[in-house]
Coordinates of C-alpha atoms and ligand atoms in Angstrom, one line a residue:
M1 CA 0.9 -31.7 -18.4
T2 CA 2.5 -28.2 -18.4
D3 CA 5.3 -27.5 -15.9
V4 CA 4.8 -24.1 -14.2
V5 CA 7.7 -22.9 -12.0
I6 CA 6.9 -19.8 -9.9
I7 CA 10.0 -17.7 -8.4
G8 CA 8.6 -15.7 -5.4
G9 CA 5.7 -16.6 -3.0
G10 CA 4.1 -13.1 -2.5
P11 CA 0.8 -12.4 -4.0
G12 CA 2.0 -12.1 -7.5
G13 CA 3.4 -15.7 -7.0
Y14 CA 0.9 -17.5 -4.9
E15 CA -2.2 -16.0 -6.5
A16 CA -0.9 -17.3 -9.8
A17 CA 0.2 -20.7 -8.4
L18 CA -3.4 -21.3 -7.5
V19 CA -4.8 -20.4 -10.9
G20 CA -1.9 -22.6 -12.5
A21 CA -3.0 -25.5 -10.5
Q22 CA -6.7 -24.8 -11.3
L23 CA -6.0 -24.7 -15.0
G24 CA -4.2 -28.3 -14.8
G25 CA -0.7 -26.9 -14.6
T26 CA 2.1 -29.0 -12.5
V27 CA 3.0 -26.1 -10.3
T28 CA 6.2 -25.5 -8.3
L29 CA 6.6 -22.5 -6.1
V30 CA 10.1 -21.5 -5.0
E31 CA 10.2 -18.9 -2.0
R32 CA 13.1 -18.1 0.1
Q33 CA 11.6 -16.0 2.8
G34 CA 8.2 -17.3 3.7
I35 CA 4.8 -18.0 1.8
G36 CA 2.8 -14.8 1.5
G37 CA 6.1 -12.9 0.6
A38 CA 6.9 -9.3 1.9
A39 CA 3.3 -8.6 1.4
V40 CA 2.3 -10.9 4.3
L41 CA 5.3 -11.2 6.5
S42 CA 6.7 -7.6 6.5
D43 CA 4.6 -5.1 4.4
V44 CA 0.8 -5.0 4.1
V45 CA -0.3 -7.5 6.7
P46 CA 1.9 -6.1 9.8
S47 CA 1.6 -2.6 8.7
K48 CA -2.2 -2.7 8.7
S49 CA -2.5 -4.7 11.8
L50 CA -0.2 -2.0 13.5
I51 CA -2.4 0.7 12.0
A52 CA -5.6 -1.0 13.4
A53 CA -4.1 -0.5 16.9
A54 CA -3.3 3.3 16.0
D55 CA -6.8 3.8 14.6
V56 CA -8.2 2.8 17.9
M57 CA -5.8 5.3 19.6
S58 CA -6.9 8.0 17.3
R59 CA -10.5 7.5 18.1
V60 CA -9.9 7.6 21.9
R61 CA -8.0 10.8 21.4
G62 CA -11.1 12.2 19.7
A63 CA -13.5 10.8 22.4
E64 CA -13.8 14.0 24.4
R65 CA -14.8 16.2 21.4
L66 CA -17.9 13.9 21.5
G67 CA -18.5 14.6 25.2
L68 CA -16.9 11.5 26.9
R69 CA -14.8 11.8 30.0
P70 CA -12.7 9.4 32.1
A71 CA -15.0 7.6 34.6
S72 CA -12.5 8.9 37.3
G73 CA -13.5 12.4 36.5
H74 CA -9.9 13.3 36.4
G75 CA -7.3 13.9 33.8
R76 CA -7.9 13.2 30.0
I77 CA -9.2 10.2 28.3
K78 CA -6.1 9.7 26.0
D79 CA -3.7 9.8 29.0
G80 CA -5.5 6.9 30.3
V81 CA -4.7 4.6 27.4
T82 CA -1.1 3.6 26.2
A83 CA 0.3 1.3 23.6
D84 CA 2.1 -1.7 24.8
L85 CA 4.3 -1.9 21.8
A86 CA 5.7 -5.3 22.6
A87 CA 2.0 -6.6 22.8
V88 CA 1.1 -4.7 19.7
N89 CA 4.1 -6.1 17.7
D90 CA 3.4 -9.7 19.2
R91 CA 0.0 -9.7 17.9
V92 CA 1.1 -8.4 14.5
T93 CA 3.9 -10.9 14.1
K94 CA 1.7 -13.7 15.1
L95 CA -1.0 -12.5 12.7
A96 CA 1.4 -12.5 9.8
I97 CA 2.9 -15.9 10.5
A98 CA -0.6 -17.5 10.9
Q99 CA -1.8 -15.8 7.5
S100 CA 1.3 -17.2 5.8
D101 CA 0.7 -20.7 7.3
D102 CA -3.0 -20.4 6.0
I103 CA -1.8 -19.6 2.5
R104 CA 0.7 -22.3 2.5
S105 CA -2.1 -24.9 3.5
R106 CA -4.1 -23.7 0.6
L107 CA -1.4 -24.0 -1.8
E108 CA -0.6 -27.6 -0.6
A109 CA -4.1 -28.5 -0.8
S110 CA -4.3 -27.4 -4.5
G111 CA -1.5 -29.7 -5.3
I112 CA 1.2 -27.1 -5.5
R113 CA 4.8 -28.2 -4.6
I114 CA 6.8 -25.6 -2.5
I115 CA 10.4 -25.5 -2.5
S116 CA 11.8 -23.2 0.5
G117 CA 14.7 -21.8 -1.1
T118 CA 16.0 -19.5 -3.9
G119 CA 15.2 -19.7 -7.6
R120 CA 16.8 -18.3 -10.7
L121 CA 16.6 -19.0 -14.6
H122 CA 18.8 -21.9 -15.6
G123 CA 19.0 -21.9 -19.6
P124 CA 16.0 -22.3 -21.7
D125 CA 12.8 -23.7 -20.0
R126 CA 14.7 -24.5 -16.9
V127 CA 14.7 -23.1 -13.2
L128 CA 17.5 -23.9 -10.6
A129 CA 16.1 -24.2 -7.3
V130 CA 18.7 -24.1 -4.2
A131 CA 17.0 -25.3 -1.1
E132 CA 17.7 -23.9 2.3
D133 CA 19.8 -27.1 3.0
G134 CA 21.9 -26.3 -0.1
R135 CA 20.2 -29.2 -2.2
R136 CA 20.2 -28.1 -6.0
E137 CA 17.3 -29.0 -8.2
V138 CA 16.8 -28.3 -11.8
L139 CA 13.1 -27.8 -12.7
P140 CA 11.7 -28.3 -16.0
A141 CA 9.7 -25.3 -16.7
D142 CA 7.5 -24.7 -19.8
I143 CA 6.3 -21.4 -18.2
T144 CA 8.1 -19.6 -15.6
L145 CA 6.7 -16.7 -13.6
I146 CA 9.2 -14.4 -11.7
A147 CA 7.5 -12.5 -8.9
T148 CA 10.3 -11.8 -6.6
G149 CA 9.1 -8.4 -5.3
V150 CA 11.2 -5.4 -3.9
R151 CA 13.3 -4.6 -0.7
P152 CA 13.9 -1.7 1.1
R153 CA 16.4 0.8 -0.5
E154 CA 19.2 1.6 1.7
L155 CA 21.4 4.9 1.8
P156 CA 25.0 3.9 2.2
E157 CA 25.4 6.5 4.9
A158 CA 22.1 5.3 6.9
M159 CA 22.6 1.5 7.0
P160 CA 19.9 -0.1 9.1
D161 CA 21.2 -1.7 12.3
G162 CA 17.7 -3.2 13.0
E163 CA 17.9 -1.6 16.6
R164 CA 17.6 2.2 16.1
I165 CA 18.2 2.9 12.5
L166 CA 15.5 0.7 10.8
N167 CA 13.7 -0.1 7.5
W168 CA 10.0 -0.9 7.4
T169 CA 10.7 -4.6 7.8
Q170 CA 12.3 -4.2 11.1
M171 CA 9.8 -2.1 12.8
Y172 CA 8.1 -5.0 14.4
G173 CA 10.9 -6.1 16.5
L174 CA 10.6 -2.8 18.7
K175 CA 9.5 -3.7 22.2
E176 CA 9.1 -0.1 23.4
L177 CA 7.5 3.0 21.8
P178 CA 10.3 5.3 20.5
T179 CA 10.5 8.5 22.4
R180 CA 11.2 10.3 19.2
L181 CA 10.7 8.5 16.1
I182 CA 12.4 10.3 12.9
V183 CA 10.8 9.1 9.7
V184 CA 12.7 9.7 6.7
G185 CA 10.4 9.8 3.3
S186 CA 7.0 11.2 3.1
G187 CA 5.7 8.6 0.5
V188 CA 3.0 6.1 1.3
T189 CA 5.1 4.0 3.7
G190 CA 6.8 7.0 5.3
A191 CA 3.5 8.6 5.9
E192 CA 1.6 5.5 7.1
F193 CA 4.3 4.7 9.8
A194 CA 4.4 8.5 10.7
S195 CA 0.6 8.7 11.2
A196 CA 0.3 5.1 13.2
Y197 CA 3.4 6.1 15.6
H198 CA 2.1 9.6 16.0
A199 CA -1.5 8.1 16.9
L200 CA 0.1 5.9 19.3
G201 CA 1.6 8.7 21.3
V202 CA 5.1 8.9 19.9
E203 CA 6.7 12.4 19.1
V204 CA 7.2 12.1 15.3
V205 CA 9.5 14.0 13.0
L206 CA 8.7 13.4 9.3
I207 CA 11.5 14.5 6.8
S208 CA 10.0 15.1 3.5
S209 CA 12.1 15.9 0.5
R210 CA 9.0 17.5 -1.2
A211 CA 6.9 20.7 -0.4
Q212 CA 4.1 18.3 0.8
V213 CA 3.6 14.9 2.2
L214 CA 2.4 12.1 -0.2
P215 CA 3.6 13.6 -3.4
S216 CA 2.0 10.9 -5.6
E217 CA -1.5 11.3 -4.1
D218 CA -4.1 14.0 -5.0
E219 CA -2.8 17.2 -4.1
E220 CA -5.8 18.3 -2.1
A221 CA -5.9 14.9 -0.2
A222 CA -2.2 15.4 0.6
R223 CA -2.9 18.9 1.9
V224 CA -5.6 17.5 4.3
I225 CA -3.2 14.8 5.7
Q226 CA -0.3 17.4 6.1
G227 CA -2.6 19.7 7.9
V228 CA -3.9 17.0 10.3
F229 CA -0.3 15.8 11.1
E230 CA 0.8 19.3 11.7
S231 CA -2.3 20.5 13.8
T232 CA -2.0 17.4 15.9
G233 CA 1.7 18.1 16.7
M234 CA 3.7 16.2 14.2
T235 CA 6.9 18.1 13.1
I236 CA 7.3 18.0 9.2
L237 CA 10.7 19.2 7.8
S238 CA 9.6 19.8 4.2
R239 CA 11.9 20.2 1.2
S240 CA 14.7 18.4 3.5
R241 CA 16.7 15.5 2.2
A242 CA 18.3 13.3 4.9
V243 CA 21.7 11.9 3.7
A244 CA 23.0 10.2 6.5
A245 CA 21.9 8.5 9.9
R246 CA 24.2 7.3 12.6
R247 CA 23.8 6.2 16.1
E248 CA 25.0 8.5 19.2
G249 CA 24.4 7.2 22.6
D250 CA 20.9 6.1 23.2
G251 CA 19.6 7.7 20.2
V252 CA 20.0 8.6 16.4
V253 CA 21.3 11.6 14.5
V254 CA 20.0 12.2 11.1
T255 CA 22.1 14.7 8.8
L256 CA 20.1 16.7 6.1
S257 CA 21.7 17.8 2.9
D258 CA 22.0 21.3 3.9
G259 CA 24.0 20.2 7.2
R260 CA 21.3 20.6 9.6
T261 CA 20.9 17.6 12.1
V262 CA 17.9 16.0 13.5
E263 CA 18.0 14.0 16.9
G264 CA 15.7 11.1 17.8
S265 CA 15.5 8.0 19.7
H266 CA 15.0 5.9 16.5
V267 CA 14.9 6.6 12.7
L268 CA 12.8 4.8 10.1
M269 CA 14.3 4.9 6.6
A270 CA 11.5 4.7 4.1
V271 CA 13.1 5.8 0.9
G272 CA 11.4 3.4 -1.5
G273 CA 12.2 -0.1 -2.7
I274 CA 14.5 -1.9 -5.4
P275 CA 13.6 -4.7 -7.3
N276 CA 14.9 -8.2 -6.4
T277 CA 16.0 -8.9 -9.9
E278 CA 19.8 -9.1 -9.7
D279 CA 20.6 -12.8 -9.2
L280 CA 17.9 -14.2 -11.4
G281 CA 20.0 -15.0 -14.5
L282 CA 17.7 -12.5 -16.5
A283 CA 20.5 -11.3 -18.9
E284 CA 21.3 -15.0 -19.8
G285 CA 17.6 -15.6 -20.3
K286 CA 17.1 -12.5 -22.4
V287 CA 14.6 -11.0 -20.1
A288 CA 14.7 -7.2 -20.5
T289 CA 14.9 -5.0 -17.6
S290 CA 14.4 -1.2 -17.3
A291 CA 17.1 1.2 -16.1
S292 CA 15.8 0.8 -12.5
G293 CA 16.1 -2.9 -12.7
H294 CA 12.4 -3.7 -13.0
I295 CA 11.3 -6.6 -15.3
V296 CA 9.7 -5.1 -18.5
V297 CA 6.1 -6.8 -19.0
D298 CA 3.3 -6.2 -21.4
K299 CA -0.5 -6.1 -20.2
V300 CA -0.6 -9.9 -20.1
S301 CA 2.5 -10.2 -17.8
R302 CA 4.8 -11.6 -20.9
T303 CA 8.5 -10.6 -20.6
S304 CA 10.7 -10.1 -23.5
A305 CA 11.6 -14.0 -23.4
R306 CA 9.3 -16.7 -24.7
G307 CA 7.5 -18.6 -21.9
I308 CA 8.9 -16.3 -19.2
Y309 CA 6.2 -14.0 -17.2
A310 CA 6.5 -11.5 -14.5
A311 CA 4.0 -10.2 -12.0
G312 CA 4.2 -7.8 -8.8
D313 CA 6.6 -5.2 -7.6
C314 CA 9.5 -6.4 -9.4
T315 CA 7.8 -5.1 -12.7
G316 CA 7.5 -1.8 -11.3
V317 CA 3.7 -1.6 -12.8
F318 CA 1.8 -0.4 -9.8
A319 CA 3.1 -1.4 -6.2
L320 CA -0.1 -3.1 -4.7
A321 CA -0.7 -6.5 -3.8
S322 CA -4.0 -6.4 -5.7
V323 CA -2.2 -5.6 -8.9
A324 CA 0.6 -8.1 -8.1
A325 CA -2.1 -10.8 -7.7
M326 CA -3.9 -9.9 -10.9
Q327 CA -0.8 -9.6 -13.0
G328 CA 0.1 -13.1 -11.7
R329 CA -3.5 -14.7 -12.4
I330 CA -3.3 -12.9 -15.9
A331 CA 0.1 -14.6 -16.6
M332 CA -1.5 -18.1 -15.9
W333 CA -4.6 -17.5 -17.8
H334 CA -2.5 -16.3 -20.8
S335 CA 0.2 -18.9 -20.6
L336 CA -2.3 -21.8 -19.9
G337 CA -4.8 -20.7 -22.6
D338 CA -7.6 -19.6 -20.7
A339 CA -9.7 -16.5 -21.4
V340 CA -7.8 -13.4 -20.4
A341 CA -8.3 -9.7 -20.5
P342 CA -5.3 -7.4 -20.4
L343 CA -4.5 -5.6 -17.1
D344 CA -6.6 -2.4 -16.8
L345 CA -5.1 -0.1 -14.3
R346 CA -8.1 2.4 -14.8
S347 CA -10.2 0.6 -12.1
V348 CA -7.5 0.0 -9.4
S349 CA -8.4 1.2 -6.0
A350 CA -5.5 2.3 -3.9
N351 CA -5.5 3.4 -0.4
V352 CA -3.2 5.2 2.1
F353 CA -3.8 4.1 5.4
T354 CA -3.0 7.3 7.4
S355 CA -5.5 8.8 9.8
P356 CA -7.7 10.0 7.9
S357 CA -6.9 7.7 5.0
V358 CA -6.8 8.6 1.3
A359 CA -8.3 6.2 -1.4
S360 CA -8.4 6.8 -5.2
V361 CA -9.4 5.1 -8.2
G362 CA -9.4 5.9 -11.8
V363 CA -8.6 9.4 -13.6
S364 CA -7.0 11.6 -11.2
Q365 CA -7.1 15.5 -10.6
A366 CA -3.6 15.8 -11.9
E367 CA -4.6 14.1 -15.4
I368 CA -7.7 16.4 -15.5
D369 CA -5.5 19.5 -14.6
A370 CA -3.0 18.3 -17.5
G371 CA -6.0 18.4 -19.9
F372 CA -8.1 15.1 -19.5
N373 CA -11.8 16.4 -20.1
A374 CA -13.7 15.5 -17.1
R375 CA -15.9 17.4 -14.7
G376 CA -15.3 17.0 -11.0
I377 CA -17.0 18.1 -7.9
M378 CA -15.6 17.9 -4.2
M379 CA -17.8 17.4 -1.2
P380 CA -16.2 18.3 2.0
L381 CA -16.6 15.9 4.8
R382 CA -17.8 18.6 7.1
S383 CA -21.0 19.1 5.1
N384 CA -22.1 15.3 5.7
A385 CA -24.6 14.7 8.4
R386 CA -23.1 11.6 9.7
A387 CA -19.8 13.2 9.6
K388 CA -20.9 15.8 11.7
M389 CA -22.6 13.3 14.2
Q390 CA -19.2 11.3 14.2
G391 CA -17.2 14.4 14.9
L392 CA -15.3 14.1 11.7
S393 CA -14.2 17.3 9.9
D394 CA -11.1 16.5 7.9
G395 CA -11.7 15.0 4.6
F396 CA -13.7 15.1 1.3
I397 CA -15.1 13.1 -1.5
K398 CA -14.3 13.9 -5.0
L399 CA -16.1 12.5 -8.0
F400 CA -15.1 12.7 -11.7
C401 CA -17.1 12.1 -14.7
L402 CA -17.1 12.6 -18.6
P403 CA -18.8 15.9 -19.5
T404 CA -21.4 14.8 -22.0
T405 CA -22.3 11.3 -21.0
G406 CA -21.8 11.5 -17.2
I407 CA -19.9 8.3 -17.2
V408 CA -18.0 8.1 -13.9
V409 CA -14.1 8.0 -14.6
G410 CA -12.5 8.6 -11.1
G411 CA -12.9 9.6 -7.5
V412 CA -10.9 10.5 -4.3
V413 CA -12.0 9.9 -0.6
V414 CA -10.2 11.3 2.4
A415 CA -12.1 9.8 5.4
P416 CA -11.4 7.5 8.2
S417 CA -12.9 4.6 6.2
A418 CA -11.8 5.6 2.9
S419 CA -10.7 2.1 1.9
E420 CA -14.3 0.9 2.2
L421 CA -16.1 4.3 0.6
I422 CA -14.0 4.1 -2.5
H423 CA -15.7 0.8 -3.6
P424 CA -19.0 2.2 -5.1
I425 CA -16.9 4.6 -7.1
A426 CA -14.6 1.7 -8.2
L427 CA -17.6 -0.2 -9.2
A428 CA -19.0 2.8 -11.1
V429 CA -15.6 3.3 -12.9
S430 CA -15.1 -0.4 -13.9
A431 CA -18.9 -0.8 -14.8
K432 CA -18.9 2.6 -16.6
L433 CA -21.9 3.6 -14.7
T434 CA -23.1 7.4 -15.2
V435 CA -23.4 9.8 -12.3
D436 CA -27.2 9.5 -12.6
Q437 CA -27.1 5.8 -12.3
L438 CA -24.6 6.3 -9.2
A439 CA -27.0 9.0 -7.8
Q440 CA -30.2 6.7 -8.1
A441 CA -29.0 3.9 -5.8
F442 CA -30.3 4.5 -2.4
T443 CA -27.8 5.4 0.4
V444 CA -28.4 4.9 4.1
Y445 CA -29.2 8.3 5.9
P446 CA -27.0 9.4 7.6
S447 CA -24.1 8.0 6.0
L448 CA -20.7 9.1 4.6
S449 CA -21.5 7.3 1.4
G450 CA -24.5 9.7 1.1
S451 CA -21.8 12.2 -0.1
I452 CA -20.9 9.9 -3.0
A453 CA -24.5 10.0 -4.1
E454 CA -24.9 13.8 -3.6
A455 CA -21.6 14.4 -5.5
A456 CA -23.2 12.2 -8.3
R457 CA -26.4 14.3 -8.4
R458 CA -24.4 17.5 -8.5
L459 CA -22.7 16.2 -11.7
H460 CA -25.9 15.6 -13.5
P461 CA -24.9 16.2 -17.3
G462 CA -25.9 19.8 -18.3
A463 CA -26.5 20.9 -14.6
A464 CA -24.4 23.9 -13.4
I465 CA -22.1 22.9 -10.5
S466 CA -23.4 24.5 -7.5
E467 CA -21.4 25.5 -4.4
H468 CA -21.6 23.0 -1.9
V469 CA -24.4 23.2 0.7
D470 CA -25.1 21.2 3.9
Y471 CA -27.6 18.2 3.5
Ligands
FAD1 C1 5.1 -1.0 4.6 C2 4.2 -1.4 3.4 C3 2.8 -1.5 3.4 C4 2.2 -1.9 2.3 N1 0.8 -1.8 2.4 C5 0.0 -2.3 1.3 C6 -1.3 -2.4 1.3 O1 -2.0 -2.0 2.4 N2 -2.1 -2.6 0.2 C7 -1.5 -3.2 -0.9 O2 -2.2 -3.5 -2.0 N3 0.0 -3.0 -1.0 C8 0.6 -2.6 0.1 N4 2.1 -2.7 -0.1 C9 2.6 -3.0 -1.2 C10 2.8 -4.6 -1.4 O3 3.3 -4.9 -0.2 C11 3.2 -5.1 -2.6 O4 2.7 -4.5 -3.7 C12 3.3 -6.6 -2.7 O5 4.0 -7.1 -1.7 C13 3.9 -7.3 -3.9 O6 3.7 -8.6 -4.2 P1 4.6 -9.4 -4.9 O7 4.0 -10.6 -4.9 O8 5.3 -8.6 -6.1 O9 6.1 -9.3 -4.0 P2 6.4 -9.6 -2.4 O10 5.1 -9.7 -1.7 O11 7.6 -8.9 -2.1 O12 6.9 -11.2 -2.6 C14 8.1 -11.6 -3.3 C15 8.7 -12.9 -2.6 O13 9.7 -13.4 -3.7 C16 10.7 -13.9 -2.8 N5 11.9 -13.8 -3.5 C17 12.7 -12.8 -4.1 N6 13.7 -13.4 -4.7 C18 13.6 -14.7 -4.8 C19 14.2 -15.8 -5.2 N7 15.4 -15.5 -6.2 N8 14.0 -17.1 -4.9 C20 12.9 -17.2 -4.3 N9 12.1 -16.3 -3.6 C21 12.6 -15.0 -3.9 C22 10.8 -12.7 -1.5 O14 11.5 -13.3 -0.4 C23 9.3 -12.7 -1.3 O15 8.9 -13.3 -0.4 C24 2.8 -2.1 1.2 C25 4.3 -2.1 1.0 C26 4.9 -1.7 2.0 C27 6.5 -1.6 1.9

């Protein structure tokens, strides 16, 4: 029997544990916070559950454009609906705990031993687990997988107090809507929270160190999001760097690097994450890390040390739950001698759950602008029949393909349901379908996905790319 020890029970760890058990390993999972990890307990599951409530509010806000009115005949529809944040957060928290329990049950049913505690490397082929009650156990480990994730980065002058100066894990403790929420950071986490709270009716000030929000996303997509944020009343302080946050009376004051101050009731610090790799005994175990503290891995999740693998956010490869899970599974397939293909990031779909949301896969516009030889087309949402019927105007679908063969290599969707609409493009990228094959599949009329087929038709190899027309 092969002894497998996994440190960290997020998607990188628990998905690996399931594969390890399936392939006949004796698997022990050491997790200090809760099964499901940050993904389930504080990051993906809670944030997307909160955003589900915010999405409904966004639709309520847009209802009058479709001709709907309050039954009373007075006031505005949006003024008749408010978010009970205590109830929203209660649902969010219960949902996360229930999901964690489900995963624990599945692991236990698969014969995986779970130790609630902290793990670290302990000499060759061993892991030391210190349980919550202080008991220490040295576990034999023919294979070790480290999947310890990241935690919120903190600025020394803006330390979270869990009440008014908050990191993203602390947002679900709020019982009442902030009156003025300052969000520091306009990356994915900052933009998602700013979008959600704005939709819930909160005055939001977004402090962005860059010229435009979502600096790592498709530039035109980010422009749409910035435009929607601004046109619906969010304040965005671009090219502004927050250096400090302090409590003052019933509120907070955020100081910017140029000396300006911003006042609010609460501030969310969303300035990235740092890997949980300090106390794992990595140096003694000869596990190489990068300057940022991430564990260096190859495409089959091997570290520099024999028998030690790593997966997920602590590797800094691609901060997504889906990638963490795949890295974890690959580690098990490789170490336990099953068939394995190296990690391929080309077909990873990613989504930013703003309103509208931004999904992308494969080759990006930035890569094409930098010289990658591909053709592309953008179909604005406002030219799509279904979008018109639904009153949607902000967004687009972009498709990229190789010039001669027409093989689909990437795409971007900005739409309310972008996370679902990206799938046909992701399928085309991973199966190396051509634009003609993509165009030949029937789409429902009317549907937003009709724009994907239309974009594919326009990209027919050899055809001149015409200006968009309504269809
Ligand atoms: C607000 C937010 C929203 C997000 N939304 C999405 C999304 O919608 N979709 C998506 O794909 N990704 C999303 N992500 C990213 C996603 O959360 C991460 O990519 C994912 O959690 C990575 O999984 P992991 O297994 O590497 O780490 P984690 O989920 O962080 O799990 C690591 C676990 O290891 C434990 N641990 C650490 N050190 C030790 C130790 N020494 N001993 C024992 N246990 C230890 C930690 O307690 C933690 O539970 C979001 C991130 C944030 C911050």
